[in-house]
mmCIF file of C-alpha atoms and ligand atoms in Angstrom:
data_model
loop_
_atom_site.group_PDB
_atom_site.id
_atom_site.type_symbol
_atom_site.label_atom_id
_atom_site.label_comp_id
_atom_site.label_asym_id
_atom_site.label_seq_id
_atom_site.Cartn_x
_atom_site.Cartn_y
_atom_site.Cartn_z
ATOM 1 C CA MET P 1 75.468 -8.181 -73.362
ATOM 2 C CA SER P 2 78.893 -9.404 -74.299
ATOM 3 C CA THR P 3 82.073 -7.420 -73.954
ATOM 4 C CA ILE P 4 84.938 -8.522 -76.162
ATOM 5 C CA ASN P 5 88.667 -7.903 -76.499
ATOM 6 C CA ILE P 6 90.531 -6.259 -79.352
ATOM 7 C CA SER P 7 91.354 -9.399 -81.307
ATOM 8 C CA HIS P 8 87.749 -10.586 -81.069
ATOM 9 C CA ALA P 9 86.557 -7.153 -82.230
ATOM 10 C CA ALA P 10 88.992 -7.337 -85.154
ATOM 11 C CA GLU P 11 87.638 -10.774 -86.032
ATOM 12 C CA GLU P 12 84.039 -9.511 -86.033
ATOM 13 C CA LEU P 13 84.993 -6.579 -88.275
ATOM 14 C CA ARG P 14 86.825 -8.875 -90.689
ATOM 15 C CA ALA P 15 83.705 -11.041 -90.852
ATOM 16 C CA GLY P 16 81.721 -7.976 -91.990
ATOM 17 C CA ASN P 17 79.982 -7.480 -88.655
ATOM 18 C CA ILE P 18 79.586 -4.383 -86.487
ATOM 19 C CA VAL P 19 81.033 -3.785 -83.028
ATOM 20 C CA ALA P 20 80.752 -0.960 -80.523
ATOM 21 C CA ILE P 21 84.088 0.678 -79.804
ATOM 22 C CA PRO P 22 85.316 3.210 -77.272
ATOM 23 C CA THR P 23 86.650 6.554 -78.436
ATOM 24 C CA GLU P 24 87.692 9.512 -76.309
ATOM 25 C CA THR P 25 84.452 11.328 -77.236
ATOM 26 C CA VAL P 26 81.635 8.741 -77.133
ATOM 27 C CA TYR P 27 81.238 5.061 -78.018
ATOM 28 C CA GLY P 28 80.924 4.409 -81.747
ATOM 29 C CA LEU P 29 79.179 1.651 -83.712
ATOM 30 C CA ALA P 30 81.891 0.557 -86.121
ATOM 31 C CA ALA P 31 82.099 -1.296 -89.435
ATOM 32 C CA ASN P 32 84.699 -1.656 -92.171
ATOM 33 C CA ALA P 33 83.969 1.501 -94.187
ATOM 34 C CA GLN P 34 84.841 -0.205 -97.471
ATOM 35 C CA ASN P 35 82.222 -2.924 -96.996
ATOM 36 C CA GLY P 36 78.802 -1.553 -97.957
ATOM 37 C CA GLU P 37 76.821 -4.421 -96.444
ATOM 38 C CA ALA P 38 78.685 -4.061 -93.150
ATOM 39 C CA VAL P 39 77.895 -0.329 -93.211
ATOM 40 C CA ALA P 40 74.235 -1.167 -93.882
ATOM 41 C CA LYS P 41 74.223 -3.124 -90.608
ATOM 42 C CA ILE P 42 75.084 0.093 -88.749
ATOM 43 C CA TYR P 43 71.997 1.859 -90.086
ATOM 44 C CA GLU P 44 69.911 -1.201 -89.381
ATOM 45 C CA ALA P 45 71.068 -1.403 -85.751
ATOM 46 C CA LYS P 46 70.519 2.305 -85.135
ATOM 47 C CA GLY P 47 66.985 1.988 -86.457
ATOM 48 C CA ARG P 48 67.210 5.315 -88.236
ATOM 49 C CA PRO P 49 64.537 5.853 -90.889
ATOM 50 C CA SER P 50 66.982 7.679 -93.177
ATOM 51 C CA PHE P 51 70.676 7.582 -94.080
ATOM 52 C CA ASN P 52 72.962 10.104 -92.440
ATOM 53 C CA PRO P 53 76.603 10.307 -93.473
ATOM 54 C CA LEU P 54 78.988 8.642 -91.006
ATOM 55 C CA ILE P 55 82.377 9.681 -89.660
ATOM 56 C CA ILE P 56 85.354 7.696 -90.974
ATOM 57 C CA HIS P 57 87.975 6.898 -88.363
ATOM 58 C CA VAL P 58 91.590 6.620 -89.482
ATOM 59 C CA GLU P 59 94.798 5.472 -87.884
ATOM 60 C CA ASP P 60 97.042 8.210 -89.241
ATOM 61 C CA ILE P 61 97.119 11.423 -91.262
ATOM 62 C CA ALA P 62 98.476 9.666 -94.341
ATOM 63 C CA GLN P 63 95.212 7.707 -94.667
ATOM 64 C CA ALA P 64 93.172 10.903 -94.377
ATOM 65 C CA ARG P 65 95.286 12.542 -97.085
ATOM 66 C CA ALA P 66 94.701 9.605 -99.419
ATOM 67 C CA LEU P 67 90.913 9.490 -98.918
ATOM 68 C CA THR P 68 90.165 13.178 -99.441
ATOM 69 C CA ARG P 69 91.168 16.184 -101.453
ATOM 70 C CA TRP P 70 93.365 17.325 -98.616
ATOM 71 C CA ASN P 71 94.302 20.984 -98.313
ATOM 72 C CA ALA P 72 96.458 23.366 -96.263
ATOM 73 C CA ASN P 73 93.774 23.950 -93.619
ATOM 74 C CA ALA P 74 93.397 20.200 -93.201
ATOM 75 C CA GLU P 75 97.132 19.842 -92.687
ATOM 76 C CA THR P 76 97.135 22.624 -90.077
ATOM 77 C CA LEU P 77 94.138 21.311 -88.125
ATOM 78 C CA ALA P 78 95.196 17.674 -88.265
ATOM 79 C CA SER P 79 98.668 18.454 -86.985
ATOM 80 C CA ALA P 80 97.229 20.659 -84.232
ATOM 81 C CA PHE P 81 94.381 18.429 -82.997
ATOM 82 C CA TRP P 82 94.837 14.821 -84.140
ATOM 83 C CA PRO P 83 94.563 12.358 -82.645
ATOM 84 C CA GLY P 84 91.607 13.955 -80.891
ATOM 85 C CA PRO P 85 87.977 15.095 -80.893
ATOM 86 C CA LEU P 86 87.948 16.972 -84.200
ATOM 87 C CA THR P 87 86.228 15.808 -87.402
ATOM 88 C CA LEU P 88 87.179 17.382 -90.732
ATOM 89 C CA VAL P 89 84.794 17.455 -93.697
ATOM 90 C CA LEU P 90 86.591 17.456 -97.055
ATOM 91 C CA PRO P 91 85.794 16.464 -100.652
ATOM 92 C CA ARG P 92 86.227 12.750 -101.342
ATOM 93 C CA ALA P 93 89.308 11.863 -103.371
ATOM 94 C CA GLU P 94 88.576 10.747 -106.910
ATOM 95 C CA HIS P 95 89.060 7.043 -106.280
ATOM 96 C CA CYS P 96 88.059 7.083 -102.639
ATOM 97 C CA PRO P 97 87.435 3.469 -101.574
ATOM 98 C CA ILE P 98 84.925 4.326 -98.822
ATOM 99 C CA SER P 99 81.464 2.869 -99.461
ATOM 100 C CA LEU P 100 79.140 5.569 -100.805
ATOM 101 C CA LEU P 101 76.550 4.374 -98.309
ATOM 102 C CA ALA P 102 78.874 5.471 -95.471
ATOM 103 C CA SER P 103 78.803 9.035 -96.794
ATOM 104 C CA ALA P 104 75.110 8.772 -97.761
ATOM 105 C CA GLY P 105 76.007 9.396 -101.390
ATOM 106 C CA MET P 106 77.644 12.757 -100.721
ATOM 107 C CA ASP P 107 80.822 14.014 -102.405
ATOM 108 C CA THR P 108 82.403 14.865 -99.074
ATOM 109 C CA LEU P 109 83.844 12.748 -96.290
ATOM 110 C CA ALA P 110 83.846 13.403 -92.557
ATOM 111 C CA ILE P 111 87.063 12.040 -91.105
ATOM 112 C CA ARG P 112 88.892 11.924 -87.808
ATOM 113 C CA MET P 113 91.757 10.214 -86.019
ATOM 114 C CA PRO P 114 90.541 9.089 -82.577
ATOM 115 C CA ALA P 115 92.834 9.335 -79.573
ATOM 116 C CA HIS P 116 91.500 6.419 -77.509
ATOM 117 C CA ARG P 117 94.194 3.767 -77.108
ATOM 118 C CA MET P 118 91.875 0.827 -77.857
ATOM 119 C CA ALA P 119 90.339 2.475 -80.918
ATOM 120 C CA ARG P 120 93.820 3.089 -82.249
ATOM 121 C CA GLU P 121 94.913 -0.482 -81.545
ATOM 122 C CA LEU P 122 91.868 -1.812 -83.351
ATOM 123 C CA LEU P 123 92.546 0.408 -86.378
ATOM 124 C CA ARG P 124 96.141 -0.810 -86.439
ATOM 125 C CA GLU P 125 95.254 -4.464 -85.992
ATOM 126 C CA THR P 126 92.598 -4.546 -88.729
ATOM 127 C CA GLY P 127 94.101 -2.042 -91.138
ATOM 128 C CA PHE P 128 90.474 -1.002 -91.785
ATOM 129 C CA LEU P 129 89.047 2.464 -92.095
ATOM 130 C CA LEU P 130 86.161 2.403 -89.638
ATOM 131 C CA ALA P 131 82.816 4.069 -90.292
ATOM 132 C CA ALA P 132 81.271 4.804 -86.905
ATOM 133 C CA PRO P 133 78.377 6.933 -85.757
ATOM 134 C CA SER P 134 77.658 7.235 -82.048
ATOM 135 C CA ALA P 135 76.482 3.849 -80.719
ATOM 136 C CA ASN P 136 72.967 4.899 -79.716
ATOM 137 C CA ARG P 137 69.627 4.097 -81.258
ATOM 138 C CA SER P 138 68.323 6.862 -83.473
ATOM 139 C CA GLY P 139 67.002 9.851 -81.528
ATOM 140 C CA ARG P 140 68.743 8.899 -78.279
ATOM 141 C CA ILE P 141 71.800 10.419 -76.629
ATOM 142 C CA SER P 142 75.326 9.219 -77.280
ATOM 143 C CA PRO P 143 76.692 6.478 -74.980
ATOM 144 C CA THR P 144 79.792 7.268 -72.938
ATOM 145 C CA ARG P 145 80.116 3.902 -71.171
ATOM 146 C CA ALA P 146 80.112 0.319 -72.407
ATOM 147 C CA GLN P 147 77.089 -0.357 -70.231
ATOM 148 C CA HIS P 148 75.056 2.354 -72.025
ATOM 149 C CA VAL P 149 75.656 0.567 -75.300
ATOM 150 C CA GLN P 150 74.697 -2.789 -73.833
ATOM 151 C CA GLU P 151 71.438 -1.378 -72.528
ATOM 152 C CA GLU P 152 70.608 0.383 -75.754
ATOM 153 C CA LEU P 153 71.823 -2.103 -78.337
ATOM 154 C CA PRO P 154 71.614 -5.546 -76.760
ATOM 155 C CA GLY P 155 73.308 -8.147 -78.903
ATOM 156 C CA ILE P 156 75.981 -5.821 -80.266
ATOM 157 C CA PRO P 157 79.429 -6.882 -78.990
ATOM 158 C CA VAL P 158 81.135 -4.068 -77.106
ATOM 159 C CA LEU P 159 84.826 -3.368 -76.708
ATOM 160 C CA ASP P 160 84.901 -1.922 -73.194
ATOM 161 C CA GLY P 161 87.380 0.938 -72.971
ATOM 162 C CA GLY P 162 86.014 2.471 -69.791
ATOM 163 C CA PRO P 163 84.207 5.796 -69.498
ATOM 164 C CA CYS P 164 84.838 8.223 -72.383
ATOM 165 C CA GLU P 165 87.198 10.979 -71.361
ATOM 166 C CA VAL P 166 85.585 13.795 -73.345
ATOM 167 C CA GLY P 167 81.999 12.572 -73.165
ATOM 168 C CA LEU P 168 80.829 14.873 -75.981
ATOM 169 C CA GLU P 169 80.757 14.141 -79.712
ATOM 170 C CA SER P 170 83.646 15.528 -81.759
ATOM 171 C CA THR P 171 83.693 19.054 -83.129
ATOM 172 C CA ILE P 172 82.876 18.986 -86.863
ATOM 173 C CA VAL P 173 84.290 21.603 -89.206
ATOM 174 C CA ASN P 174 83.809 21.694 -92.958
ATOM 175 C CA ILE P 175 87.044 22.854 -94.563
ATOM 176 C CA SER P 176 86.164 22.102 -98.186
ATOM 177 C CA GLY P 177 86.053 25.861 -98.645
ATOM 178 C CA GLU P 178 85.754 28.637 -96.123
ATOM 179 C CA PRO P 179 86.026 26.857 -92.729
ATOM 180 C CA THR P 180 82.533 26.374 -91.295
ATOM 181 C CA LEU P 181 81.569 24.896 -87.961
ATOM 182 C CA LEU P 182 78.943 22.150 -88.300
ATOM 183 C CA ARG P 183 78.917 20.863 -84.725
ATOM 184 C CA PRO P 184 80.521 22.323 -81.595
ATOM 185 C CA GLY P 185 82.648 20.101 -79.372
ATOM 186 C CA ALA P 186 85.690 19.979 -77.151
ATOM 187 C CA VAL P 187 87.882 21.593 -79.803
ATOM 188 C CA THR P 188 86.369 25.063 -79.615
ATOM 189 C CA VAL P 189 85.923 27.741 -82.268
ATOM 190 C CA ALA P 190 88.574 29.819 -80.489
ATOM 191 C CA MET P 191 91.038 26.919 -80.686
ATOM 192 C CA LEU P 192 90.293 26.402 -84.379
ATOM 193 C CA GLU P 193 90.627 30.099 -85.158
ATOM 194 C CA ARG P 194 93.935 30.330 -83.327
ATOM 195 C CA ALA P 195 95.328 27.348 -85.226
ATOM 196 C CA LEU P 196 94.136 28.611 -88.617
ATOM 197 C CA ASN P 197 94.758 32.251 -87.867
ATOM 198 C CA ALA P 198 91.405 32.922 -89.543
ATOM 199 C CA ARG P 199 87.743 33.240 -88.612
ATOM 200 C CA ILE P 200 85.479 30.199 -88.600
ATOM 201 C CA ARG P 201 82.035 30.663 -90.070
ATOM 202 C CA LEU P 202 79.204 29.433 -87.896
ATOM 203 C CA HIS P 203 76.553 27.822 -89.981
ATOM 204 C CA ALA P 204 74.021 30.255 -91.498
ATOM 205 C CA GLY P 205 71.214 31.464 -89.293
ATOM 206 C CA SER P 206 73.580 31.820 -86.312
ATOM 207 C CA GLU P 207 72.053 28.658 -84.921
ATOM 208 C CA ILE P 208 74.693 25.983 -84.733
ATOM 209 C CA LEU P 209 73.938 22.806 -86.639
ATOM 210 C CA ALA P 210 72.918 19.934 -84.470
ATOM 211 C CA PRO P 211 73.505 16.389 -85.675
ATOM 212 C CA GLY P 212 70.953 15.503 -88.268
ATOM 213 C CA MET P 213 70.368 19.098 -89.355
ATOM 214 C CA LEU P 214 72.447 18.452 -92.383
ATOM 215 C CA GLU P 215 69.796 18.125 -94.991
ATOM 216 C CA SER P 216 72.041 18.161 -98.024
ATOM 217 C CA HIS P 217 71.796 14.870 -99.834
ATOM 218 C CA TYR P 218 72.676 13.232 -103.076
ATOM 219 C CA ALA P 219 70.202 13.897 -105.863
ATOM 220 C CA PRO P 220 70.618 12.586 -109.413
ATOM 221 C CA ALA P 221 70.438 15.021 -112.322
ATOM 222 C CA LEU P 222 67.986 12.745 -114.170
ATOM 223 C CA PRO P 223 64.320 12.551 -113.164
ATOM 224 C CA VAL P 224 63.556 9.638 -110.867
ATOM 225 C CA ARG P 225 60.325 7.627 -111.205
ATOM 226 C CA LEU P 226 59.357 5.529 -108.189
ATOM 227 C CA ASN P 227 57.373 2.299 -107.892
ATOM 228 C CA ALA P 228 58.020 1.417 -111.523
ATOM 229 C CA GLU P 229 57.292 -2.150 -112.635
ATOM 230 C CA HIS P 230 58.906 -1.669 -116.056
ATOM 231 C CA ALA P 231 61.096 0.902 -117.774
ATOM 232 C CA ASN P 232 59.562 3.173 -120.396
ATOM 233 C CA PRO P 233 61.563 3.630 -123.607
ATOM 234 C CA GLY P 234 64.740 5.591 -122.842
ATOM 235 C CA GLU P 235 64.593 4.975 -119.099
ATOM 236 C CA ALA P 236 67.079 2.990 -117.040
ATOM 237 C CA LEU P 237 65.469 0.407 -114.767
ATOM 238 C CA LEU P 238 66.885 0.096 -111.270
ATOM 239 C CA ALA P 239 65.426 -3.200 -110.142
ATOM 240 C CA PHE P 240 64.833 -4.833 -106.796
ATOM 241 C CA GLY P 241 64.168 -8.544 -106.797
ATOM 242 C CA PRO P 242 64.133 -10.803 -109.853
ATOM 243 C CA SER P 243 63.833 -8.874 -113.117
ATOM 244 C CA ASP P 244 64.643 -9.583 -116.779
ATOM 245 C CA GLU P 245 64.757 -5.926 -117.698
ATOM 246 C CA ALA P 246 67.054 -4.566 -115.015
ATOM 247 C CA THR P 247 69.677 -2.067 -116.142
ATOM 248 C CA LEU P 248 71.113 -2.573 -112.667
ATOM 249 C CA ASN P 249 69.676 -4.614 -109.813
ATOM 250 C CA LEU P 250 69.894 -3.403 -106.208
ATOM 251 C CA SER P 251 69.396 -6.979 -105.048
ATOM 252 C CA GLU P 252 68.146 -9.858 -107.147
ATOM 253 C CA SER P 253 67.459 -11.806 -103.947
ATOM 254 C CA ASN P 254 65.343 -9.062 -102.290
ATOM 255 C CA ASN P 255 68.090 -8.460 -99.717
ATOM 256 C CA LEU P 256 67.686 -4.977 -98.207
ATOM 257 C CA ARG P 257 71.264 -4.835 -96.861
ATOM 258 C CA GLU P 258 72.628 -5.563 -100.291
ATOM 259 C CA ALA P 259 70.243 -2.982 -101.773
ATOM 260 C CA ALA P 260 71.366 -0.318 -99.289
ATOM 261 C CA ALA P 261 75.014 -1.086 -100.015
ATOM 262 C CA ASN P 262 74.410 -0.656 -103.776
ATOM 263 C CA LEU P 263 71.948 2.243 -103.680
ATOM 264 C CA PHE P 264 74.128 5.352 -104.079
ATOM 265 C CA ALA P 265 76.696 3.734 -106.362
ATOM 266 C CA TYR P 266 73.968 2.492 -108.717
ATOM 267 C CA LEU P 267 72.081 5.789 -108.762
ATOM 268 C CA ARG P 268 75.331 7.471 -109.759
ATOM 269 C CA ALA P 269 76.084 4.864 -112.392
ATOM 270 C CA LEU P 270 72.654 5.334 -114.024
ATOM 271 C CA ASP P 271 72.669 9.109 -113.778
ATOM 272 C CA THR P 272 74.064 9.688 -117.282
ATOM 273 C CA PRO P 273 72.713 11.343 -120.438
ATOM 274 C CA ALA P 274 72.437 7.844 -121.915
ATOM 275 C CA TYR P 275 68.980 7.670 -120.265
ATOM 276 C CA THR P 276 66.010 10.009 -119.998
ATOM 277 C CA ALA P 277 65.080 9.001 -116.438
ATOM 278 C CA ILE P 278 65.740 6.416 -113.757
ATOM 279 C CA ALA P 279 62.771 4.158 -113.084
ATOM 280 C CA ILE P 280 62.970 2.367 -109.758
ATOM 281 C CA MET P 281 61.059 -0.731 -108.744
ATOM 282 C CA PRO P 282 59.201 -0.689 -105.411
ATOM 283 C CA ILE P 283 61.180 -1.354 -102.241
ATOM 284 C CA PRO P 284 59.314 -2.796 -99.231
ATOM 285 C CA GLU P 285 58.750 -0.203 -96.499
ATOM 286 C CA GLU P 286 60.295 -2.312 -93.727
ATOM 287 C CA GLY P 287 63.677 -2.474 -91.973
ATOM 288 C CA LEU P 288 66.350 -0.769 -94.069
ATOM 289 C CA GLY P 289 63.735 -0.297 -96.793
ATOM 290 C CA VAL P 290 62.344 2.665 -94.842
ATOM 291 C CA ALA P 291 65.672 4.503 -95.101
ATOM 292 C CA ILE P 292 66.115 3.488 -98.740
ATOM 293 C CA ASN P 293 62.643 4.794 -99.615
ATOM 294 C CA ASP P 294 63.303 8.013 -97.727
ATOM 295 C CA ARG P 295 66.358 8.661 -99.921
ATOM 296 C CA LEU P 296 64.518 7.672 -103.087
ATOM 297 C CA ARG P 297 61.613 10.016 -102.324
ATOM 298 C CA ARG P 298 64.103 12.861 -101.820
ATOM 299 C CA ALA P 299 65.844 11.948 -105.065
ATOM 300 C CA ALA P 300 62.496 11.992 -106.859
ATOM 301 C CA ALA P 301 61.292 15.260 -105.315
HETATM 302 O O1 TXA L 401 82.769 11.963 -81.561
HETATM 303 C C1 TXA L 401 82.237 11.563 -82.591
HETATM 304 O O2 TXA L 401 82.257 12.209 -83.647
HETATM 305 C C2 TXA L 401 81.565 10.176 -82.533
HETATM 306 C C3 TXA L 401 82.651 9.125 -82.357
HETATM 307 C C4 TXA L 401 82.107 7.725 -82.423
HETATM 308 O O3 TXA L 401 83.660 9.327 -83.298
HETATM 309 N N1 TXA L 401 80.790 9.946 -83.706
HETATM 310 C C5 TXA L 401 79.634 10.638 -83.951
HETATM 311 O O4 TXA L 401 79.007 10.238 -85.122
HETATM 312 O O5 TXA L 401 79.200 11.491 -83.225
HETATM 313 P P1 TXA L 401 77.469 10.634 -85.495
HETATM 314 O O6 TXA L 401 77.096 9.858 -86.705
HETATM 315 O O7 TXA L 401 76.606 10.428 -84.342
HETATM 316 O O8 TXA L 401 77.573 12.102 -85.934
HETATM 317 C C6 TXA L 401 78.223 12.378 -87.140
HETATM 318 C C7 TXA L 401 77.778 13.685 -87.670
HETATM 319 C C8 TXA L 401 76.368 13.653 -88.187
HETATM 320 O O9 TXA L 401 75.641 14.759 -87.703
HETATM 321 C C9 TXA L 401 76.570 13.764 -89.693
HETATM 322 O O10 TXA L 401 75.516 14.452 -90.298
HETATM 323 C C10 TXA L 401 77.891 14.514 -89.798
HETATM 324 O O11 TXA L 401 78.651 13.989 -88.754
HETATM 325 N N2 TXA L 401 78.566 14.209 -91.056
HETATM 326 C C11 TXA L 401 79.046 13.032 -91.468
HETATM 327 N N3 TXA L 401 79.527 13.120 -92.723
HETATM 328 C C12 TXA L 401 79.357 14.395 -93.102
HETATM 329 C C13 TXA L 401 79.649 15.107 -94.288
HETATM 330 N N4 TXA L 401 80.204 14.527 -95.349
HETATM 331 N N5 TXA L 401 79.338 16.420 -94.339
HETATM 332 C C14 TXA L 401 78.788 17.015 -93.264
HETATM 333 N N6 TXA L 401 78.471 16.388 -92.104
HETATM 334 C C15 TXA L 401 78.752 15.095 -92.029
HETATM 335 MG MG1 MG L 402 75.115 10.537 -83.115
#
């Protein structure tokens, strides 16, 4: 539908909205990564029935160092390939300000510095860290032109930066420990190995991980009881909608975006030996509720 310029895109992001942005790899669907409700809008627009961790886009290496437990391999790869089509997965820093929803509750963060001029200008102008998955609906291929985004996600404002130069999603490598390739891309294994002067592990089973194959997810240590109307003695009650007994409330006003934004942070907060279990009130199986319930079922399994 509408294409916008950089200052308009910055305005939308400041208002907590999402915009499609060009990067050198593919177009991304971006939100301020520190604003959980804005991040929830990304999942909503993609229509994905579950939460997948998102890539955080930064303006410079200093930001990446501050957000993660940075290490020597990160320094080497970032200086060799950033800005560019390489995403690094690292442990989150202790007081990492990125919404837990953006990393789907995980302790790691996927991070990259994009090379596209307009993406970089937008990062500079807003000062935001931008969470951005590819700007396609769930299950569809990544858009490499503004027009693809407009066809696929009508109503989402698009910053038109022309055709994407690389046209393939970024390479993803987990360097929390032994470097492991999670997704192949324009930065090849050979290039990574040369820079690190070490071998890169391909993910187990020799088959390379495709997006979405990452099934690791956050699970609380305490038992989780779903569809609870009340807490039993000793249990914490994670409420949804009005409740007098809530230990924490995902959204008193039945707002699914607010609930998604609070979900992982509240599960973590309740996951302490102070309780015997986490009882969770029912969440409607509609819109973002489908993805919330998917995560809750996994947490309860
Ligand atoms: O080129 C790209 O990377 C584009 C542009 C917009 O930057 N973005 C992109 O995002 O392809 P997306 O969401 O379509 O793919 C991100 C992949 C997903 O497969 C996700 O599982 C993985 O990154 N990922 C994100 N956070 C992760 C983490 N903490 N650990 C492992 N994998 C992670
Ligand atoms: Mg994608």
